Amino acid sequence: MKKRKLFIGIAIIAVGFTSCKDEKETQAKKSVDTYVVYVDSVENVAIEDVRTNWQAIDAAYQLKMNEAETGLANLKESAAEQEKINASKAKYEDLKTKVQVDLQAASPNPMTNTKQNLRNALFGEGKVGDDMNFDWVNASNIHEVYQLFVHTAEDNKDKYTREDWDEIKLMYEALDSRKNTVEKEGLSASDNRKIAGLKFKFAPMLKVNRMGAKSEEMTKAKQ
């Protein structure tokens, strides 16, 4: 009688282990399927919506992927499930690359914005872009262009960083290069003299402030 009870007890425990193991395998397969379905669903979302909600999408993805990979340890036959995971990973990585490229393209470069804002202040809104085209400067307006440039730099000289002065120097040299062309296209002697006066004022201001900004930057770097 005792032997029979012991046998029944062992059988019950064995069934319990089997049941628990089956449940773990079922849950593991379910986590893999959930992961696969999630990746497929993200693929079908409009790219604009994916970009807008990317952080939340990626956080959910990482969670579901970890659950799926953890679940593989509870599967006897895991090769097929691993293939499913690998395929979904490849899909997601392709999507992630596209989204990151789009996000980078949509995000303005702070350095580019700073430079363009500086150019707009020195020459007027949208007059000079990345193409450094000064064809719009002619004999009729070149004096006014120099005036705006020099007076703007003078008014803001205490605010400019070293990078700003480097950009100002580059713009100044480009404007001078355009002046050489304009001189051959009918620049009046009167305007030429006025421009010479502005250049005489600006050259030492550029040199002193640019050196000062560099020195200040080096001092801060040492601190």
Tab-separated table of C-alpha atoms in Angstrom:
chain	number	residue	atom	x	y	z
A	1	MET	CA	0.000	0.000	0.000
A	2	LYS	CA	2.845	2.329	0.901
A	3	LYS	CA	4.635	1.453	-2.335
A	4	ARG	CA	1.503	2.223	-4.309
A	5	LYS	CA	1.113	5.619	-2.650
A	6	LEU	CA	4.781	6.406	-3.322
A	7	PHE	CA	4.371	5.459	-6.969
A	8	ILE	CA	1.286	7.638	-7.311
A	9	GLY	CA	3.122	10.532	-5.651
A	10	ILE	CA	6.063	10.213	-8.032
A	11	ALA	CA	3.700	10.041	-10.997
A	12	ILE	CA	1.908	13.202	-9.892
A	13	ILE	CA	5.234	15.044	-9.506
A	14	ALA	CA	6.343	13.828	-12.944
A	15	VAL	CA	3.106	15.046	-14.499
A	16	GLY	CA	3.598	18.362	-12.749
A	17	PHE	CA	7.108	18.731	-14.168
A	18	THR	CA	5.899	17.796	-17.627
A	19	SER	CA	3.018	20.234	-17.398
A	20	CYS	CA	5.334	23.012	-16.214
A	21	LYS	CA	7.806	22.262	-18.994
A	22	ASP	CA	5.063	22.250	-21.628
A	23	GLU	CA	3.796	25.566	-20.308
A	24	LYS	CA	7.275	27.098	-20.563
A	25	GLU	CA	7.673	25.872	-24.134
A	26	THR	CA	4.256	27.242	-25.044
A	27	GLN	CA	5.104	30.590	-23.482
A	28	ALA	CA	8.469	30.630	-25.251
A	29	LYS	CA	6.869	30.033	-28.659
A	30	LYS	CA	4.298	32.686	-27.877
A	31	SER	CA	7.020	35.248	-27.047
A	32	VAL	CA	8.764	34.495	-30.341
A	33	ASP	CA	5.523	34.839	-32.286
A	34	THR	CA	4.713	38.088	-30.469
A	35	TYR	CA	8.132	39.453	-31.434
A	36	VAL	CA	7.709	38.472	-35.087
A	37	VAL	CA	4.215	39.970	-35.264
A	38	TYR	CA	5.446	43.191	-33.647
A	39	VAL	CA	8.212	43.672	-36.224
A	40	ASP	CA	5.779	42.980	-39.062
A	41	SER	CA	3.299	45.484	-37.633
A	42	VAL	CA	5.954	48.206	-37.355
A	43	GLU	CA	6.942	47.574	-40.961
A	44	ASN	CA	3.384	48.325	-42.023
A	45	VAL	CA	3.192	51.659	-40.200
A	46	ALA	CA	3.656	54.814	-42.281
A	47	ILE	CA	7.264	55.977	-42.094
A	48	GLU	CA	6.171	59.436	-40.877
A	49	ASP	CA	4.417	57.862	-37.889
A	50	VAL	CA	7.405	55.615	-37.203
A	51	ARG	CA	9.736	58.632	-37.144
A	52	THR	CA	7.420	60.535	-34.810
A	53	ASN	CA	7.115	57.648	-32.341
A	54	TRP	CA	10.529	56.082	-32.848
A	55	GLN	CA	11.694	56.083	-29.222
A	56	ALA	CA	8.583	54.284	-27.996
A	57	ILE	CA	8.699	51.830	-30.920
A	58	ASP	CA	12.350	50.982	-30.317
A	59	ALA	CA	11.837	50.577	-26.550
A	60	ALA	CA	8.976	48.120	-27.139
A	61	TYR	CA	11.072	46.309	-29.737
A	62	GLN	CA	13.979	45.800	-27.330
A	63	LEU	CA	11.618	44.399	-24.691
A	64	LYS	CA	9.922	41.936	-27.049
A	65	MET	CA	13.241	40.851	-28.566
A	66	ASN	CA	14.709	40.120	-25.118
A	67	GLU	CA	11.619	38.104	-24.148
A	68	ALA	CA	11.834	36.086	-27.376
A	69	GLU	CA	15.538	35.337	-26.988
A	70	THR	CA	15.103	34.408	-23.320
A	71	GLY	CA	12.294	32.070	-24.279
A	72	LEU	CA	14.542	30.096	-26.646
A	73	ALA	CA	16.291	28.529	-23.652
A	74	ASN	CA	13.050	26.731	-22.816
A	75	LEU	CA	12.648	25.144	-26.246
A	76	LYS	CA	13.938	21.694	-27.175
A	77	GLU	CA	13.648	22.359	-30.868
A	78	SER	CA	14.714	25.975	-31.122
A	79	ALA	CA	16.271	26.113	-34.608
A	80	ALA	CA	13.033	27.116	-36.359
A	81	GLU	CA	12.235	29.730	-33.745
A	82	GLN	CA	15.776	31.110	-33.973
A	83	GLU	CA	15.353	31.510	-37.733
A	84	LYS	CA	12.150	33.480	-37.137
A	85	ILE	CA	13.958	35.775	-34.715
A	86	ASN	CA	16.903	36.268	-37.082
A	87	ALA	CA	14.594	37.133	-39.985
A	88	SER	CA	12.690	39.663	-37.899
A	89	LYS	CA	15.939	41.182	-36.626
A	90	ALA	CA	17.102	41.710	-40.198
A	91	LYS	CA	13.784	43.396	-41.090
A	92	TYR	CA	13.973	45.672	-38.085
A	93	GLU	CA	17.589	46.672	-38.691
A	94	ASP	CA	16.692	47.691	-42.254
A	95	LEU	CA	13.824	49.792	-40.942
A	96	LYS	CA	16.003	51.275	-38.192
A	97	THR	CA	18.614	52.363	-40.734
A	98	LYS	CA	15.981	54.112	-42.853
A	99	VAL	CA	14.471	55.879	-39.853
A	100	GLN	CA	17.855	57.059	-38.556
A	101	VAL	CA	18.779	58.434	-41.975
A	102	ASP	CA	15.450	60.261	-42.140
A	103	LEU	CA	15.839	61.631	-38.622
A	104	GLN	CA	19.343	62.899	-39.348
A	105	ALA	CA	18.171	64.550	-42.544
A	106	ALA	CA	15.247	66.174	-40.729
A	107	SER	CA	17.371	67.428	-37.826
A	108	PRO	CA	19.162	70.676	-38.620
A	109	ASN	CA	22.879	70.820	-37.991
A	110	PRO	CA	23.398	73.365	-35.158
A	111	MET	CA	26.733	74.441	-36.652
A	112	THR	CA	25.154	75.010	-40.070
A	113	ASN	CA	22.354	77.067	-38.499
A	114	THR	CA	24.837	79.199	-36.566
A	115	LYS	CA	26.837	79.945	-39.697
A	116	GLN	CA	23.740	80.793	-41.739
A	117	ASN	CA	22.433	83.094	-39.027
A	118	LEU	CA	25.787	84.864	-39.011
A	119	ARG	CA	25.748	85.252	-42.797
A	120	ASN	CA	22.200	86.586	-42.686
A	121	ALA	CA	23.261	89.230	-40.159
A	122	LEU	CA	26.348	90.257	-42.120
A	123	PHE	CA	24.803	90.381	-45.587
A	124	GLY	CA	21.027	90.255	-45.262
A	125	GLU	CA	18.534	87.396	-45.037
A	126	GLY	CA	19.358	84.610	-47.492
A	127	LYS	CA	21.905	86.632	-49.479
A	128	VAL	CA	24.788	84.205	-48.938
A	129	GLY	CA	24.346	80.457	-48.522
A	130	ASP	CA	26.627	77.433	-48.486
A	131	ASP	CA	27.424	77.995	-52.156
A	132	MET	CA	29.269	81.226	-51.230
A	133	ASN	CA	27.813	82.953	-54.284
A	134	PHE	CA	28.467	86.705	-54.351
A	135	ASP	CA	27.205	87.375	-57.882
A	136	TRP	CA	24.442	89.541	-56.422
A	137	VAL	CA	27.084	92.083	-55.268
A	138	ASN	CA	27.620	94.705	-57.974
A	139	ALA	CA	28.941	98.226	-58.495
A	140	SER	CA	25.646	99.718	-57.364
A	141	ASN	CA	25.357	97.977	-53.992
A	142	ILE	CA	28.862	96.914	-52.961
A	143	HIS	CA	29.435	99.944	-50.730
A	144	GLU	CA	26.224	99.225	-48.798
A	145	VAL	CA	27.252	95.565	-48.532
A	146	TYR	CA	30.573	96.516	-46.937
A	147	GLN	CA	28.824	98.972	-44.632
A	148	LEU	CA	26.398	96.370	-43.305
A	149	PHE	CA	29.161	93.800	-42.954
A	150	VAL	CA	31.591	96.027	-41.053
A	151	HIS	CA	29.001	97.733	-38.834
A	152	THR	CA	27.367	94.419	-37.911
A	153	ALA	CA	30.722	92.903	-36.988
A	154	GLU	CA	31.630	95.981	-34.955
A	155	ASP	CA	28.331	95.984	-33.064
A	156	ASN	CA	28.620	92.307	-32.154
A	157	LYS	CA	32.389	91.867	-31.794
A	158	ASP	CA	32.157	91.078	-28.069
A	159	LYS	CA	29.635	88.292	-28.666
A	160	TYR	CA	31.454	86.363	-31.388
A	161	THR	CA	33.217	83.064	-30.702
A	162	ARG	CA	36.400	81.890	-32.369
A	163	GLU	CA	34.311	79.902	-34.866
A	164	ASP	CA	32.315	83.052	-35.633
A	165	TRP	CA	35.467	85.055	-36.338
A	166	ASP	CA	36.817	82.290	-38.560
A	167	GLU	CA	33.576	82.408	-40.532
A	168	ILE	CA	33.652	86.230	-40.650
A	169	LYS	CA	37.223	86.123	-41.993
A	170	LEU	CA	36.155	83.656	-44.670
A	171	MET	CA	33.189	85.840	-45.660
A	172	TYR	CA	35.332	88.986	-45.666
A	173	GLU	CA	37.889	87.407	-48.001
A	174	ALA	CA	35.104	86.233	-50.313
A	175	LEU	CA	33.626	89.744	-50.410
A	176	ASP	CA	37.063	91.219	-51.178
A	177	SER	CA	37.452	88.739	-53.999
A	178	ARG	CA	34.111	89.872	-55.432
A	179	LYS	CA	35.237	93.501	-55.105
A	180	ASN	CA	38.181	92.809	-57.435
A	181	THR	CA	35.668	91.774	-60.080
A	182	VAL	CA	33.291	94.663	-59.408
A	183	GLU	CA	36.121	97.178	-59.776
A	184	LYS	CA	36.388	96.157	-63.421
A	185	GLU	CA	32.616	96.542	-63.882
A	186	GLY	CA	32.337	100.259	-63.162
A	187	LEU	CA	32.851	100.737	-59.412
A	188	SER	CA	32.958	104.503	-58.829
A	189	ALA	CA	36.037	106.156	-57.359
A	190	SER	CA	33.893	107.615	-54.580
A	191	ASP	CA	32.526	104.218	-53.490
A	192	ASN	CA	35.980	102.696	-53.802
A	193	ARG	CA	37.369	105.264	-51.357
A	194	LYS	CA	34.509	104.683	-48.911
A	195	ILE	CA	35.092	100.934	-49.073
A	196	ALA	CA	38.805	101.470	-48.479
A	197	GLY	CA	37.929	103.406	-45.319
A	198	LEU	CA	35.697	100.580	-44.095
A	199	LYS	CA	38.411	98.004	-44.806
A	200	PHE	CA	40.993	100.126	-42.959
A	201	LYS	CA	38.673	100.118	-39.939
A	202	PHE	CA	37.757	96.453	-40.132
A	203	ALA	CA	41.160	94.789	-40.694
A	204	PRO	CA	42.652	95.499	-37.236
A	205	MET	CA	39.301	94.773	-35.555
A	206	LEU	CA	39.233	91.358	-37.190
A	207	LYS	CA	42.806	90.550	-36.229
A	208	VAL	CA	42.566	91.666	-32.595
A	209	ASN	CA	39.170	90.105	-31.836
A	210	ARG	CA	39.924	86.853	-33.608
A	211	MET	CA	43.146	86.429	-31.634
A	212	GLY	CA	41.326	87.385	-28.442
A	213	ALA	CA	38.611	84.800	-29.044
A	214	LYS	CA	41.237	82.102	-29.645
A	215	SER	CA	43.087	83.012	-26.461
A	216	GLU	CA	39.861	82.933	-24.455
A	217	GLU	CA	38.983	79.536	-25.877
A	218	MET	CA	42.415	78.132	-24.960
A	219	THR	CA	42.111	79.510	-21.424
A	220	LYS	CA	38.718	77.857	-20.968
A	221	ALA	CA	40.061	74.580	-22.353
A	222	LYS	CA	42.907	74.573	-19.794
A	223	GLN	CA	40.445	75.171	-16.965
